[in-house]
PDB file of C-alpha atoms in Angstrom:
ATOM      1  CA  UNK A 281       0.000   0.000   0.000  1.00  0.00           C
ATOM      2  CA  UNK A 282       2.801   2.357   0.908  1.00  0.00           C
ATOM      3  CA  UNK A 283       4.633   1.620  -2.345  1.00  0.00           C
ATOM      4  CA  UNK A 284       1.495   2.280  -4.385  1.00  0.00           C
ATOM      5  CA  UNK A 285       1.010   5.637  -2.659  1.00  0.00           C
ATOM      6  CA  UNK A 286       4.652   6.565  -3.233  1.00  0.00           C
ATOM      7  CA  UNK A 287       4.492   5.484  -6.883  1.00  0.00           C
ATOM      8  CA  UNK A 288       1.321   7.448  -7.574  1.00  0.00           C
ATOM      9  CA  UNK A 289       2.808  10.515  -5.852  1.00  0.00           C
ATOM     10  CA  UNK A 290       5.881  10.281  -8.071  1.00  0.00           C
ATOM     11  CA  UNK A 291       3.728   9.950 -11.193  1.00  0.00           C
ATOM     12  CA  UNK A 292       1.812  13.096 -10.243  1.00  0.00           C
ATOM     13  CA  UNK A 293       5.013  14.954  -9.476  1.00  0.00           C
ATOM     14  CA  UNK A 294       6.700  13.903 -12.723  1.00  0.00           C
ATOM     15  CA  UNK A 295       3.664  14.857 -14.810  1.00  0.00           C
ATOM     16  CA  UNK A 296       3.618  18.214 -13.062  1.00  0.00           C
ATOM     17  CA  UNK A 297       7.268  18.799 -13.839  1.00  0.00           C
ATOM     18  CA  UNK A 298       6.811  17.843 -17.457  1.00  0.00           C
ATOM     19  CA  UNK A 299       3.940  20.284 -17.889  1.00  0.00           C
ATOM     20  CA  UNK A 300       5.916  23.045 -16.192  1.00  0.00           C
ATOM     21  CA  UNK A 301       8.929  22.885 -18.486  1.00  0.00           C
ATOM     22  CA  UNK A 302       9.390  23.424 -22.186  1.00  0.00           C
ATOM     23  CA  UNK A 303       8.011  26.281 -24.214  1.00  0.00           C
ATOM     24  CA  UNK A 304       5.207  27.179 -21.875  1.00  0.00           C
ATOM     25  CA  UNK A 305       5.414  30.612 -20.297  1.00  0.00           C
ATOM     26  CA  UNK A 306       3.276  29.361 -17.408  1.00  0.00           C
ATOM     27  CA  UNK A 307       2.129  26.133 -15.837  1.00  0.00           C
ATOM     28  CA  UNK A 308      -1.237  26.272 -17.562  1.00  0.00           C
ATOM     29  CA  UNK A 309      -4.561  27.561 -16.433  1.00  0.00           C
ATOM     30  CA  UNK A 310      -6.427  26.496 -13.297  1.00  0.00           C
ATOM     31  CA  UNK A 311      -6.193  27.207  -9.593  1.00  0.00           C
ATOM     32  CA  UNK A 312      -2.446  26.494  -9.521  1.00  0.00           C
ATOM     33  CA  UNK A 313      -1.949  29.135 -12.206  1.00  0.00           C
ATOM     34  CA  UNK A 314      -4.131  31.684 -10.421  1.00  0.00           C
ATOM     35  CA  UNK A 315      -2.629  31.175  -6.983  1.00  0.00           C
ATOM     36  CA  UNK A 316       1.011  30.475  -7.714  1.00  0.00           C
ATOM     37  CA  UNK A 317       2.474  30.836 -11.166  1.00  0.00           C
ATOM     38  CA  UNK A 318       0.394  33.716 -12.551  1.00  0.00           C
ATOM     39  CA  UNK A 319       2.220  36.215 -10.361  1.00  0.00           C
ATOM     40  CA  UNK A 320       5.636  34.618 -10.218  1.00  0.00           C
ATOM     41  CA  UNK A 321       7.682  33.432 -13.201  1.00  0.00           C
ATOM     42  CA  UNK A 322      10.138  31.372 -11.150  1.00  0.00           C
ATOM     43  CA  UNK A 323      10.515  27.697 -12.001  1.00  0.00           C
ATOM     44  CA  UNK A 324       9.538  26.724  -8.453  1.00  0.00           C
ATOM     45  CA  UNK A 325       6.246  28.639  -8.750  1.00  0.00           C
ATOM     46  CA  UNK A 326       5.616  27.046 -12.150  1.00  0.00           C
ATOM     47  CA  UNK A 327       6.186  23.556 -10.733  1.00  0.00           C
ATOM     48  CA  UNK A 328       3.995  24.224  -7.706  1.00  0.00           C
ATOM     49  CA  UNK A 329       1.238  25.632  -9.937  1.00  0.00           C
ATOM     50  CA  UNK A 330       1.374  22.622 -12.256  1.00  0.00           C
ATOM     51  CA  UNK A 331       1.462  20.244  -9.269  1.00  0.00           C
ATOM     52  CA  UNK A 332      -1.628  21.876  -7.782  1.00  0.00           C
ATOM     53  CA  UNK A 333      -3.452  21.606 -11.103  1.00  0.00           C
ATOM     54  CA  UNK A 334      -2.443  17.977 -11.693  1.00  0.00           C
ATOM     55  CA  UNK A 335      -2.968  16.742  -8.152  1.00  0.00           C
ATOM     56  CA  UNK A 336      -6.481  18.079  -7.704  1.00  0.00           C
ATOM     57  CA  UNK A 337      -7.727  17.960 -11.307  1.00  0.00           C
ATOM     58  CA  UNK A 338      -8.663  21.630 -11.095  1.00  0.00           C
ATOM     59  CA  UNK A 339      -7.344  22.483 -14.541  1.00  0.00           C
ATOM     60  CA  UNK A 340      -9.900  20.171 -16.168  1.00  0.00           C
ATOM     61  CA  UNK A 341     -12.717  22.014 -14.408  1.00  0.00           C
ATOM     62  CA  UNK A 342     -11.286  25.360 -15.495  1.00  0.00           C
ATOM     63  CA  UNK A 343     -11.022  24.249 -19.107  1.00  0.00           C
ATOM     64  CA  UNK A 344     -14.576  22.899 -19.263  1.00  0.00           C
ATOM     65  CA  UNK A 345     -16.095  25.854 -17.409  1.00  0.00           C
ATOM     66  CA  UNK A 346     -13.955  28.601 -18.952  1.00  0.00           C
ATOM     67  CA  UNK A 347     -12.828  29.843 -15.523  1.00  0.00           C
ATOM     68  CA  UNK A 348      -9.518  30.092 -13.650  1.00  0.00           C
ATOM     69  CA  UNK A 349      -7.691  31.631 -16.597  1.00  0.00           C
ATOM     70  CA  UNK A 350      -8.821  28.847 -18.963  1.00  0.00           C
ATOM     71  CA  UNK A 351     -10.757  30.955 -21.408  1.00  0.00           C
ATOM     72  CA  UNK A 352     -10.849  30.082 -25.083  1.00  0.00           C
ATOM     73  CA  UNK A 353      -8.887  33.204 -25.936  1.00  0.00           C
ATOM     74  CA  UNK A 354      -6.525  32.808 -22.964  1.00  0.00           C
ATOM     75  CA  UNK A 355      -2.791  32.379 -22.767  1.00  0.00           C
ATOM     76  CA  UNK A 356      -2.804  28.588 -23.097  1.00  0.00           C
ATOM     77  CA  UNK A 357      -4.494  28.802 -26.486  1.00  0.00           C
ATOM     78  CA  UNK A 358      -2.176  31.647 -27.495  1.00  0.00           C
ATOM     79  CA  UNK A 359       0.899  29.552 -26.707  1.00  0.00           C
ATOM     80  CA  UNK A 360      -0.393  26.731 -28.902  1.00  0.00           C
ATOM     81  CA  UNK A 361      -1.210  29.135 -31.744  1.00  0.00           C
ATOM     82  CA  UNK A 362       2.251  30.672 -31.511  1.00  0.00           C
ATOM     83  CA  UNK A 363       3.955  27.267 -31.557  1.00  0.00           C
ATOM     84  CA  UNK A 364       1.929  26.160 -34.584  1.00  0.00           C
ATOM     85  CA  UNK A 365       2.621  29.428 -36.402  1.00  0.00           C
ATOM     86  CA  UNK A 366       6.366  29.107 -35.835  1.00  0.00           C
ATOM     87  CA  UNK A 367       6.462  25.478 -36.974  1.00  0.00           C
ATOM     88  CA  UNK A 368       4.524  26.185 -40.179  1.00  0.00           C
ATOM     89  CA  UNK A 369       6.456  29.359 -41.064  1.00  0.00           C
ATOM     90  CA  UNK A 370       9.848  28.542 -39.564  1.00  0.00           C
ATOM     91  CA  UNK A 371      12.089  29.038 -42.611  1.00  0.00           C
ATOM     92  CA  UNK A 372      10.428  32.301 -43.669  1.00  0.00           C
ATOM     93  CA  UNK A 373      10.302  33.518 -40.091  1.00  0.00           C
ATOM     94  CA  UNK A 374      14.007  32.811 -39.686  1.00  0.00           C
ATOM     95  CA  UNK A 375      14.836  34.855 -42.802  1.00  0.00           C
ATOM     96  CA  UNK A 376      12.591  37.758 -41.820  1.00  0.00           C
ATOM     97  CA  UNK A 377      13.902  37.850 -38.259  1.00  0.00           C
ATOM     98  CA  UNK A 378      17.421  38.182 -39.693  1.00  0.00           C
ATOM     99  CA  UNK A 379      16.468  41.291 -41.674  1.00  0.00           C
ATOM    100  CA  UNK A 380      14.004  42.650 -39.095  1.00  0.00           C
ATOM    101  CA  UNK A 381      11.020  43.020 -41.382  1.00  0.00           C
ATOM    102  CA  UNK A 382       8.375  41.117 -43.285  1.00  0.00           C
ATOM    103  CA  UNK A 383       4.755  40.076 -43.085  1.00  0.00           C
ATOM    104  CA  UNK A 384       5.414  36.766 -41.350  1.00  0.00           C
ATOM    105  CA  UNK A 385       7.637  38.228 -38.634  1.00  0.00           C
ATOM    106  CA  UNK A 386       5.182  41.095 -38.066  1.00  0.00           C
ATOM    107  CA  UNK A 387       2.352  38.610 -37.565  1.00  0.00           C
ATOM    108  CA  UNK A 388       4.579  36.630 -35.211  1.00  0.00           C
ATOM    109  CA  UNK A 389       5.315  39.758 -33.159  1.00  0.00           C
ATOM    110  CA  UNK A 390       1.569  40.398 -32.913  1.00  0.00           C
ATOM    111  CA  UNK A 391       0.964  36.819 -31.749  1.00  0.00           C
ATOM    112  CA  UNK A 392       3.533  37.380 -29.022  1.00  0.00           C
ATOM    113  CA  UNK A 393       1.642  40.463 -27.840  1.00  0.00           C
ATOM    114  CA  UNK A 394       3.353  43.361 -29.585  1.00  0.00           C
ATOM    115  CA  UNK A 395       1.098  46.331 -30.320  1.00  0.00           C
ATOM    116  CA  UNK A 396       1.291  48.698 -33.278  1.00  0.00           C
ATOM    117  CA  UNK A 397       3.454  50.947 -31.111  1.00  0.00           C
ATOM    118  CA  UNK A 398       5.845  48.213 -29.898  1.00  0.00           C
ATOM    119  CA  UNK A 399       6.060  46.119 -33.080  1.00  0.00           C
ATOM    120  CA  UNK A 400       9.005  48.054 -34.632  1.00  0.00           C
ATOM    121  CA  UNK A 401      11.033  47.628 -31.432  1.00  0.00           C
ATOM    122  CA  UNK A 402      10.110  43.936 -31.331  1.00  0.00           C
ATOM    123  CA  UNK A 403      11.313  43.457 -34.924  1.00  0.00           C
ATOM    124  CA  UNK A 404      14.560  45.225 -34.086  1.00  0.00           C
ATOM    125  CA  UNK A 405      14.880  42.981 -31.017  1.00  0.00           C
ATOM    126  CA  UNK A 406      14.493  39.861 -33.198  1.00  0.00           C
ATOM    127  CA  UNK A 407      17.214  41.119 -35.509  1.00  0.00           C
ATOM    128  CA  UNK A 408      19.621  42.058 -32.707  1.00  0.00           C
ATOM    129  CA  UNK A 409      19.095  38.712 -30.912  1.00  0.00           C
ATOM    130  CA  UNK A 410      19.211  36.600 -34.083  1.00  0.00           C
ATOM    131  CA  UNK A 411      22.498  34.846 -33.213  1.00  0.00           C
ATOM    132  CA  UNK A 412      21.169  33.890 -29.768  1.00  0.00           C
ATOM    133  CA  UNK A 413      17.836  32.713 -31.204  1.00  0.00           C
ATOM    134  CA  UNK A 414      19.467  30.629 -33.939  1.00  0.00           C
ATOM    135  CA  UNK A 415      22.881  29.607 -32.567  1.00  0.00           C
ATOM    136  CA  UNK A 416      23.268  26.667 -34.966  1.00  0.00           C
ATOM    137  CA  UNK A 417      21.868  26.011 -38.440  1.00  0.00           C
ATOM    138  CA  UNK A 418      19.736  23.140 -37.129  1.00  0.00           C
ATOM    139  CA  UNK A 419      18.017  25.155 -34.385  1.00  0.00           C
ATOM    140  CA  UNK A 420      14.490  23.802 -33.985  1.00  0.00           C
ATOM    141  CA  UNK A 421      11.328  25.884 -33.599  1.00  0.00           C
ATOM    142  CA  UNK A 422      11.036  24.660 -29.997  1.00  0.00           C
ATOM    143  CA  UNK A 423      14.593  25.713 -29.174  1.00  0.00           C
ATOM    144  CA  UNK A 424      14.094  29.122 -30.752  1.00  0.00           C
ATOM    145  CA  UNK A 425      10.835  29.696 -28.854  1.00  0.00           C
ATOM    146  CA  UNK A 426      12.420  28.644 -25.567  1.00  0.00           C
ATOM    147  CA  UNK A 427      15.323  31.060 -26.064  1.00  0.00           C
ATOM    148  CA  UNK A 428      12.975  33.817 -27.210  1.00  0.00           C
ATOM    149  CA  UNK A 429      10.787  33.343 -24.149  1.00  0.00           C
ATOM    150  CA  UNK A 430      13.849  33.676 -21.899  1.00  0.00           C
ATOM    151  CA  UNK A 431      15.037  36.794 -23.735  1.00  0.00           C
ATOM    152  CA  UNK A 432      11.601  38.450 -23.775  1.00  0.00           C
ATOM    153  CA  UNK A 433      11.178  37.955 -20.039  1.00  0.00           C
ATOM    154  CA  UNK A 434      13.805  40.691 -19.645  1.00  0.00           C
ATOM    155  CA  UNK A 435      11.937  43.010 -22.032  1.00  0.00           C
ATOM    156  CA  UNK A 436       8.268  43.240 -21.002  1.00  0.00           C
ATOM    157  CA  UNK A 437       8.040  46.664 -22.638  1.00  0.00           C
ATOM    158  CA  UNK A 438       8.115  44.974 -26.056  1.00  0.00           C
ATOM    159  CA  UNK A 439       4.910  43.075 -25.365  1.00  0.00           C
ATOM    160  CA  UNK A 440       2.706  46.144 -25.039  1.00  0.00           C
TER     161      UNK A 440
END
């Protein structure tokens, strides 16, 4: 009985960690997001938020009811849209980020949250950080988004 409890606790903890890492800027929606990770971008807060969501199944309720930050137009959906956009347009996006202009990179900046006023600075940011975003020729969309997320966390003014 004790082993089963320990095993199930580890499964919950591991699933929480896996949902708290990667390209996600937060641990997801739900009570854990509202209480812990919404106001604190630290990895510990993200893990605790994801653990709370996974342990109590609160995120499922939030998704089905549209509460707790789980709205259809919320950040979780935006992250998925951004990831899909980058994967589909990766080669063109890479070229346009290098030159700091283009329709695809402008749309990408808007998906990230740039406004009409902040978009030019965001495009310049992409161009100036190009080497960091694409350190090797085989940089994947996931790697680029992870690096971009880290870089943008230091520049909230670009997001409007």
